[in-house]
Amino acid sequence: GEDVEQSLFLSVREGDSSVINCTYTDSSSTYLYWYKQEPGAGLQLLTYIFSNMDMKQDQRLTVLLNKKDKHLSLRIADTQTGDSAIYFCAESPMDTGRRALTFGSGTRLQVQP
Amino acid sequence: DVKVTQSSRYLVKRTGEKVFLECVQDMDHENMFWYRQDPGLGLRLIYFSYDVKMKEKGDIPEGYSVSREKKERFSLILESASTNQTSMYLCASSGTASSYNSPLHFGNGTRLTVT
């Protein structure tokens, strides 16, 4: 079955760049997503990338996709304390009839002032 | 903006009780989902539904059932709650029935404690 893996924790200083990594196993994935979860809240879609793209940039966020290695990363430039949250990587598998996303375990980003 | 509303933020139930978790979305989305979130395990799919009265098992359906009588409402039912069902439950919805690539919109979650 599909599997999505992330490291559990990342700590950075305010103003530094953060890089959160994710690996996935389903080579037929068409879209890959990054979601953010702030304390006490549900998940909020941050950005996504289509599988035929290598990179997508959206303000402070850069998503890199290495389809050969099935590796996805999210870079946050000039990280702020408000970026402290759990970040989830997710893929949309092509399994017929399954319209749900498969999520990683989430990476808790701690931003130190 | 899509709004997915879960009826309770916190619930405390006793072992053996029947528990209903309710979720409503206001965007006429075809697809609705129930996930549970546990530390270190991420989100795991319990059930999903792609149409009224339709339901499909996810990865961990045991001990749960669902009901989708109306398009906007998707209920998760714990027939006989057990302590290992203590968790955060997240409801989500998505549109575009013909696409597998519609992003999910989440509610704020229900934290259920079974004692």
PDB file of C-alpha atoms in Angstrom:
ATOM      1  CA  GLY A   1       0.000   0.000   0.000  1.00  0.00           C
ATOM      2  CA  GLU A   2       0.898   3.642  -0.018  1.00  0.00           C
ATOM      3  CA  ASP A   3       3.323   4.934   2.570  1.00  0.00           C
ATOM      4  CA  VAL A   4       4.353   8.489   3.346  1.00  0.00           C
ATOM      5  CA  GLU A   5       7.194   9.171   5.765  1.00  0.00           C
ATOM      6  CA  GLN A   6       8.405  12.299   7.515  1.00  0.00           C
ATOM      7  CA  SER A   7      10.745  13.060  10.372  1.00  0.00           C
ATOM      8  CA  LEU A   8       8.846  13.924  13.536  1.00  0.00           C
ATOM      9  CA  PHE A   9      10.559  17.079  14.726  1.00  0.00           C
ATOM     10  CA  LEU A  10      12.503  20.103  13.460  1.00  0.00           C
ATOM     11  CA  SER A  11      13.786  23.060  15.448  1.00  0.00           C
ATOM     12  CA  VAL A  12      15.061  26.272  13.841  1.00  0.00           C
ATOM     13  CA  ARG A  13      15.824  29.818  14.898  1.00  0.00           C
ATOM     14  CA  GLU A  14      13.627  32.691  13.838  1.00  0.00           C
ATOM     15  CA  GLY A  15      14.835  34.133  10.516  1.00  0.00           C
ATOM     16  CA  ASP A  16      16.504  30.907   9.370  1.00  0.00           C
ATOM     17  CA  SER A  17      15.168  28.686   6.599  1.00  0.00           C
ATOM     18  CA  SER A  18      13.302  25.508   7.481  1.00  0.00           C
ATOM     19  CA  VAL A  19      13.331  22.435   5.289  1.00  0.00           C
ATOM     20  CA  ILE A  20      10.807  19.688   5.951  1.00  0.00           C
ATOM     21  CA  ASN A  21      11.299  16.452   4.054  1.00  0.00           C
ATOM     22  CA  CYS A  22       8.924  13.712   2.989  1.00  0.00           C
ATOM     23  CA  THR A  23       9.266  10.444   1.094  1.00  0.00           C
ATOM     24  CA  TYR A  24       6.445   8.496  -0.508  1.00  0.00           C
ATOM     25  CA  THR A  25       6.125   5.128  -2.171  1.00  0.00           C
ATOM     26  CA  ASP A  26       3.269   5.443  -4.675  1.00  0.00           C
ATOM     27  CA  SER A  27       4.887   6.280  -8.004  1.00  0.00           C
ATOM     28  CA  SER A  28       1.480   6.913  -9.567  1.00  0.00           C
ATOM     29  CA  SER A  29       0.680   9.845  -7.269  1.00  0.00           C
ATOM     30  CA  THR A  30      -0.543  12.792  -9.286  1.00  0.00           C
ATOM     31  CA  TYR A  31      -0.663  15.533  -6.651  1.00  0.00           C
ATOM     32  CA  LEU A  32       1.365  15.981  -3.494  1.00  0.00           C
ATOM     33  CA  TYR A  33       0.248  18.323  -0.753  1.00  0.00           C
ATOM     34  CA  TRP A  34       1.553  20.157   2.263  1.00  0.00           C
ATOM     35  CA  TYR A  35      -0.863  20.861   5.105  1.00  0.00           C
ATOM     36  CA  LYS A  36      -0.275  22.894   8.262  1.00  0.00           C
ATOM     37  CA  GLN A  37      -1.901  22.232  11.611  1.00  0.00           C
ATOM     38  CA  GLU A  38      -1.767  24.872  14.314  1.00  0.00           C
ATOM     39  CA  PRO A  39      -2.491  23.925  17.938  1.00  0.00           C
ATOM     40  CA  GLY A  40      -6.141  23.045  18.532  1.00  0.00           C
ATOM     41  CA  ALA A  41      -7.084  23.370  14.875  1.00  0.00           C
ATOM     42  CA  GLY A  42      -7.733  21.177  11.888  1.00  0.00           C
ATOM     43  CA  LEU A  43      -5.422  20.936   8.895  1.00  0.00           C
ATOM     44  CA  GLN A  44      -5.079  23.843   6.521  1.00  0.00           C
ATOM     45  CA  LEU A  45      -3.883  23.369   2.942  1.00  0.00           C
ATOM     46  CA  LEU A  46      -0.602  25.253   2.443  1.00  0.00           C
ATOM     47  CA  THR A  47       0.391  24.349  -1.062  1.00  0.00           C
ATOM     48  CA  TYR A  48       0.468  21.474  -3.518  1.00  0.00           C
ATOM     49  CA  ILE A  49       2.480  20.365  -6.517  1.00  0.00           C
ATOM     50  CA  PHE A  50       1.500  18.389  -9.559  1.00  0.00           C
ATOM     51  CA  SER A  51       3.704  15.382 -10.206  1.00  0.00           C
ATOM     52  CA  ASN A  52       5.006  16.646 -13.546  1.00  0.00           C
ATOM     53  CA  MET A  53       6.554  19.701 -11.848  1.00  0.00           C
ATOM     54  CA  ASP A  54       9.941  19.898 -10.130  1.00  0.00           C
ATOM     55  CA  MET A  55       9.421  23.037  -8.150  1.00  0.00           C
ATOM     56  CA  LYS A  56       6.714  25.415  -7.051  1.00  0.00           C
ATOM     57  CA  GLN A  57       7.223  28.706  -5.259  1.00  0.00           C
ATOM     58  CA  ASP A  58       4.593  30.630  -3.336  1.00  0.00           C
ATOM     59  CA  GLN A  59       5.905  33.642  -1.382  1.00  0.00           C
ATOM     60  CA  ARG A  60       8.062  32.208   1.439  1.00  0.00           C
ATOM     61  CA  LEU A  61       7.256  28.610   0.524  1.00  0.00           C
ATOM     62  CA  THR A  62       9.196  26.507  -1.980  1.00  0.00           C
ATOM     63  CA  VAL A  63       8.183  22.950  -2.784  1.00  0.00           C
ATOM     64  CA  LEU A  64      10.725  20.666  -4.462  1.00  0.00           C
ATOM     65  CA  LEU A  65       9.772  17.333  -5.973  1.00  0.00           C
ATOM     66  CA  ASN A  66      12.251  14.625  -6.974  1.00  0.00           C
ATOM     67  CA  LYS A  67       9.981  12.118  -8.647  1.00  0.00           C
ATOM     68  CA  LYS A  68      12.786   9.640  -9.341  1.00  0.00           C
ATOM     69  CA  ASP A  69      13.630   9.386  -5.628  1.00  0.00           C
ATOM     70  CA  LYS A  70       9.993   9.959  -4.529  1.00  0.00           C
ATOM     71  CA  HIS A  71      11.156  12.787  -2.308  1.00  0.00           C
ATOM     72  CA  LEU A  72       9.241  15.957  -1.541  1.00  0.00           C
ATOM     73  CA  SER A  73      10.432  18.914   0.493  1.00  0.00           C
ATOM     74  CA  LEU A  74       8.945  22.123   1.832  1.00  0.00           C
ATOM     75  CA  ARG A  75      11.262  25.056   2.390  1.00  0.00           C
ATOM     76  CA  ILE A  76      10.074  27.998   4.476  1.00  0.00           C
ATOM     77  CA  ALA A  77      12.244  31.073   4.042  1.00  0.00           C
ATOM     78  CA  ASP A  78      12.709  33.568   6.901  1.00  0.00           C
ATOM     79  CA  THR A  79      10.893  31.314   9.366  1.00  0.00           C
ATOM     80  CA  GLN A  80       8.737  33.152  11.908  1.00  0.00           C
ATOM     81  CA  THR A  81       7.393  32.075  15.299  1.00  0.00           C
ATOM     82  CA  GLY A  82       3.943  31.965  13.691  1.00  0.00           C
ATOM     83  CA  ASP A  83       5.210  29.138  11.491  1.00  0.00           C
ATOM     84  CA  SER A  84       5.445  26.860  14.539  1.00  0.00           C
ATOM     85  CA  ALA A  85       3.001  24.052  13.774  1.00  0.00           C
ATOM     86  CA  ILE A  86       2.797  20.474  12.569  1.00  0.00           C
ATOM     87  CA  TYR A  87       3.339  20.060   8.832  1.00  0.00           C
ATOM     88  CA  PHE A  88       1.849  17.106   7.009  1.00  0.00           C
ATOM     89  CA  CYS A  89       2.867  15.774   3.647  1.00  0.00           C
ATOM     90  CA  ALA A  90       0.092  13.968   1.723  1.00  0.00           C
ATOM     91  CA  GLU A  91      -0.306  12.229  -1.595  1.00  0.00           C
ATOM     92  CA  SER A  92      -3.305  11.431  -3.746  1.00  0.00           C
ATOM     93  CA  PRO A  93      -3.025   7.775  -4.698  1.00  0.00           C
ATOM     94  CA  MET A  94      -4.428   6.570  -7.990  1.00  0.00           C
ATOM     95  CA  ASP A  95      -6.145   3.591  -6.384  1.00  0.00           C
ATOM     96  CA  THR A  96      -9.486   3.320  -8.150  1.00  0.00           C
ATOM     97  CA  GLY A  97     -12.386   4.498  -6.033  1.00  0.00           C
ATOM     98  CA  ARG A  98     -10.229   5.822  -3.243  1.00  0.00           C
ATOM     99  CA  ARG A  99     -10.577   9.578  -3.159  1.00  0.00           C
ATOM    100  CA  ALA A 100      -8.811  10.071   0.138  1.00  0.00           C
ATOM    101  CA  LEU A 101      -5.312  11.384   0.679  1.00  0.00           C
ATOM    102  CA  THR A 102      -2.592   9.386   2.410  1.00  0.00           C
ATOM    103  CA  PHE A 103      -0.824  11.426   5.063  1.00  0.00           C
ATOM    104  CA  GLY A 104       2.570  11.234   6.665  1.00  0.00           C
ATOM    105  CA  SER A 105       2.987  11.278  10.429  1.00  0.00           C
ATOM    106  CA  GLY A 106       3.607  15.024  10.492  1.00  0.00           C
ATOM    107  CA  THR A 107       6.700  17.085  11.331  1.00  0.00           C
ATOM    108  CA  ARG A 108       6.475  19.371  14.334  1.00  0.00           C
ATOM    109  CA  LEU A 109       8.313  22.600  13.534  1.00  0.00           C
ATOM    110  CA  GLN A 110       9.492  24.586  16.542  1.00  0.00           C
ATOM    111  CA  VAL A 111      10.728  28.106  15.860  1.00  0.00           C
ATOM    112  CA  GLN A 112      12.912  29.582  18.565  1.00  0.00           C
ATOM    113  CA  PRO A 113      13.053  33.365  18.945  1.00  0.00           C
TER     114      PRO A 113
ATOM    115  CA  ASP B   1     -14.639  29.783   2.019  1.00  0.00           C
ATOM    116  CA  VAL B   2     -15.432  26.163   2.703  1.00  0.00           C
ATOM    117  CA  LYS B   3     -16.641  25.543   6.182  1.00  0.00           C
ATOM    118  CA  VAL B   4     -16.495  22.107   7.755  1.00  0.00           C
ATOM    119  CA  THR B   5     -18.071  22.079  11.193  1.00  0.00           C
ATOM    120  CA  GLN B   6     -17.674  19.361  13.774  1.00  0.00           C
ATOM    121  CA  SER B   7     -20.342  19.520  16.433  1.00  0.00           C
ATOM    122  CA  SER B   8     -18.102  19.000  19.467  1.00  0.00           C
ATOM    123  CA  ARG B   9     -14.535  20.084  20.245  1.00  0.00           C
ATOM    124  CA  TYR B  10     -14.224  17.835  23.295  1.00  0.00           C
ATOM    125  CA  LEU B  11     -16.106  14.727  24.328  1.00  0.00           C
ATOM    126  CA  VAL B  12     -15.676  12.422  27.298  1.00  0.00           C
ATOM    127  CA  LYS B  13     -17.471   9.076  27.147  1.00  0.00           C
ATOM    128  CA  ARG B  14     -17.457   5.878  29.128  1.00  0.00           C
ATOM    129  CA  THR B  15     -16.356   2.490  27.840  1.00  0.00           C
ATOM    130  CA  GLY B  16     -19.249   0.719  26.141  1.00  0.00           C
ATOM    131  CA  GLU B  17     -21.219   3.858  25.324  1.00  0.00           C
ATOM    132  CA  LYS B  18     -22.496   4.531  21.816  1.00  0.00           C
ATOM    133  CA  VAL B  19     -20.890   7.707  20.510  1.00  0.00           C
ATOM    134  CA  PHE B  20     -21.937   9.921  17.603  1.00  0.00           C
ATOM    135  CA  LEU B  21     -19.537  12.417  16.026  1.00  0.00           C
ATOM    136  CA  GLU B  22     -21.232  14.818  13.655  1.00  0.00           C
ATOM    137  CA  CYS B  23     -19.774  16.742  10.729  1.00  0.00           C
ATOM    138  CA  VAL B  24     -21.429  19.240   8.398  1.00  0.00           C
ATOM    139  CA  GLN B  25     -20.007  20.992   5.331  1.00  0.00           C
ATOM    140  CA  ASP B  26     -21.551  23.927   3.517  1.00  0.00           C
ATOM    141  CA  MET B  27     -19.985  23.688   0.054  1.00  0.00           C
ATOM    142  CA  ASP B  28     -22.094  20.951  -1.541  1.00  0.00           C
ATOM    143  CA  HIS B  29     -19.050  18.664  -1.625  1.00  0.00           C
ATOM    144  CA  GLU B  30     -19.533  15.116  -2.836  1.00  0.00           C
ATOM    145  CA  ASN B  31     -16.742  13.541  -0.802  1.00  0.00           C
ATOM    146  CA  MET B  32     -16.521  13.405   2.965  1.00  0.00           C
ATOM    147  CA  PHE B  33     -13.969  11.685   5.178  1.00  0.00           C
ATOM    148  CA  TRP B  34     -13.293  10.710   8.759  1.00  0.00           C
ATOM    149  CA  TYR B  35      -9.700  10.460   9.955  1.00  0.00           C
ATOM    150  CA  ARG B  36      -8.257   9.898  13.366  1.00  0.00           C
ATOM    151  CA  GLN B  37      -5.044  11.590  14.422  1.00  0.00           C
ATOM    152  CA  ASP B  38      -2.650  10.068  16.944  1.00  0.00           C
ATOM    153  CA  PRO B  39       0.840  11.306  17.904  1.00  0.00           C
ATOM    154  CA  GLY B  40       3.528   9.760  15.743  1.00  0.00           C
ATOM    155  CA  LEU B  41       0.970   8.058  13.500  1.00  0.00           C
ATOM    156  CA  GLY B  42      -0.317  11.031  11.563  1.00  0.00           C
ATOM    157  CA  LEU B  43      -3.798  10.820  10.080  1.00  0.00           C
ATOM    158  CA  ARG B  44      -5.370   7.466   9.399  1.00  0.00           C
ATOM    159  CA  LEU B  45      -8.479   7.106   7.292  1.00  0.00           C
ATOM    160  CA  ILE B  46     -11.441   5.446   9.004  1.00  0.00           C
ATOM    161  CA  TYR B  47     -14.246   5.772   6.437  1.00  0.00           C
ATOM    162  CA  PHE B  48     -15.151   7.952   3.523  1.00  0.00           C
ATOM    163  CA  SER B  49     -18.216   8.645   1.443  1.00  0.00           C
ATOM    164  CA  TYR B  50     -18.488   9.913  -2.121  1.00  0.00           C
ATOM    165  CA  ASP B  51     -22.249  10.242  -2.278  1.00  0.00           C
ATOM    166  CA  VAL B  52     -25.357  10.201  -0.135  1.00  0.00           C
ATOM    167  CA  LYS B  53     -25.910   6.757   1.396  1.00  0.00           C
ATOM    168  CA  MET B  54     -22.580   5.562  -0.007  1.00  0.00           C
ATOM    169  CA  LYS B  55     -19.667   4.611   2.230  1.00  0.00           C
ATOM    170  CA  GLU B  56     -16.284   2.993   1.830  1.00  0.00           C
ATOM    171  CA  LYS B  57     -13.932   1.560   4.425  1.00  0.00           C
ATOM    172  CA  GLY B  58     -10.637   3.285   4.956  1.00  0.00           C
ATOM    173  CA  ASP B  59      -7.538   1.830   6.563  1.00  0.00           C
ATOM    174  CA  ILE B  60      -8.865   1.363  10.115  1.00  0.00           C
ATOM    175  CA  PRO B  61     -12.664   0.867  10.019  1.00  0.00           C
ATOM    176  CA  GLU B  62     -12.869  -1.685  12.827  1.00  0.00           C
ATOM    177  CA  GLY B  63     -15.034  -0.506  15.708  1.00  0.00           C
ATOM    178  CA  TYR B  64     -16.577   2.313  13.662  1.00  0.00           C
ATOM    179  CA  SER B  65     -19.516   2.846  11.341  1.00  0.00           C
ATOM    180  CA  VAL B  66     -20.738   5.884   9.416  1.00  0.00           C
ATOM    181  CA  SER B  67     -23.933   7.400   8.126  1.00  0.00           C
ATOM    182  CA  ARG B  68     -24.510   9.770   5.208  1.00  0.00           C
ATOM    183  CA  GLU B  69     -28.234  10.439   4.925  1.00  0.00           C
ATOM    184  CA  LYS B  70     -27.794  13.959   3.546  1.00  0.00           C
ATOM    185  CA  LYS B  71     -25.084  15.329   1.309  1.00  0.00           C
ATOM    186  CA  GLU B  72     -23.883  17.909   3.797  1.00  0.00           C
ATOM    187  CA  ARG B  73     -23.709  15.648   6.845  1.00  0.00           C
ATOM    188  CA  PHE B  74     -21.400  12.722   7.625  1.00  0.00           C
ATOM    189  CA  SER B  75     -21.619  11.006  10.993  1.00  0.00           C
ATOM    190  CA  LEU B  76     -19.086   8.724  12.630  1.00  0.00           C
ATOM    191  CA  ILE B  77     -20.486   6.181  15.065  1.00  0.00           C
ATOM    192  CA  LEU B  78     -18.658   4.238  17.724  1.00  0.00           C
ATOM    193  CA  GLU B  79     -21.069   1.410  18.530  1.00  0.00           C
ATOM    194  CA  SER B  80     -19.365   0.534  21.815  1.00  0.00           C
ATOM    195  CA  ALA B  81     -16.600   2.933  22.724  1.00  0.00           C
ATOM    196  CA  SER B  82     -13.299   1.518  23.965  1.00  0.00           C
ATOM    197  CA  THR B  83     -10.293   3.209  25.541  1.00  0.00           C
ATOM    198  CA  ASN B  84      -8.167   2.621  22.436  1.00  0.00           C
ATOM    199  CA  GLN B  85     -10.549   4.885  20.552  1.00  0.00           C
ATOM    200  CA  THR B  86      -9.389   7.852  22.598  1.00  0.00           C
ATOM    201  CA  SER B  87      -8.071  10.151  19.880  1.00  0.00           C
ATOM    202  CA  MET B  88      -8.517  13.321  17.848  1.00  0.00           C
ATOM    203  CA  TYR B  89     -11.098  12.809  15.108  1.00  0.00           C
ATOM    204  CA  LEU B  90     -10.950  14.972  12.009  1.00  0.00           C
ATOM    205  CA  CYS B  91     -13.671  15.324   9.420  1.00  0.00           C
ATOM    206  CA  ALA B  92     -12.874  16.569   5.909  1.00  0.00           C
ATOM    207  CA  SER B  93     -14.658  17.184   2.637  1.00  0.00           C
ATOM    208  CA  SER B  94     -13.687  17.658  -0.988  1.00  0.00           C
ATOM    209  CA  GLY B  95     -15.486  18.416  -4.206  1.00  0.00           C
ATOM    210  CA  THR B  96     -15.146  17.417  -7.852  1.00  0.00           C
ATOM    211  CA  ALA B  97     -16.437  13.858  -7.887  1.00  0.00           C
ATOM    212  CA  SER B  98     -14.610  13.084 -11.132  1.00  0.00           C
ATOM    213  CA  SER B  99     -11.196  14.044  -9.835  1.00  0.00           C
ATOM    214  CA  TYR B 100      -8.936  12.273  -7.391  1.00  0.00           C
ATOM    215  CA  ASN B 101      -6.989  15.420  -6.860  1.00  0.00           C
ATOM    216  CA  SER B 102      -9.291  17.769  -5.049  1.00  0.00           C
ATOM    217  CA  PRO B 103      -7.729  19.083  -1.836  1.00  0.00           C
ATOM    218  CA  LEU B 104      -9.365  18.262   1.454  1.00  0.00           C
ATOM    219  CA  HIS B 105     -10.945  20.883   3.707  1.00  0.00           C
ATOM    220  CA  PHE B 106     -10.853  19.989   7.376  1.00  0.00           C
ATOM    221  CA  GLY B 107     -12.931  20.716  10.423  1.00  0.00           C
ATOM    222  CA  ASN B 108     -11.245  21.712  13.692  1.00  0.00           C
ATOM    223  CA  GLY B 109     -11.443  18.230  15.134  1.00  0.00           C
ATOM    224  CA  THR B 110     -13.163  16.484  18.036  1.00  0.00           C
ATOM    225  CA  ARG B 111     -10.968  15.285  20.862  1.00  0.00           C
ATOM    226  CA  LEU B 112     -12.628  12.169  22.260  1.00  0.00           C
ATOM    227  CA  THR B 113     -11.601  10.645  25.566  1.00  0.00           C
ATOM    228  CA  VAL B 114     -13.001   7.233  26.503  1.00  0.00           C
ATOM    229  CA  THR B 115     -12.643   6.363  30.178  1.00  0.00           C
TER     230      THR B 115
END
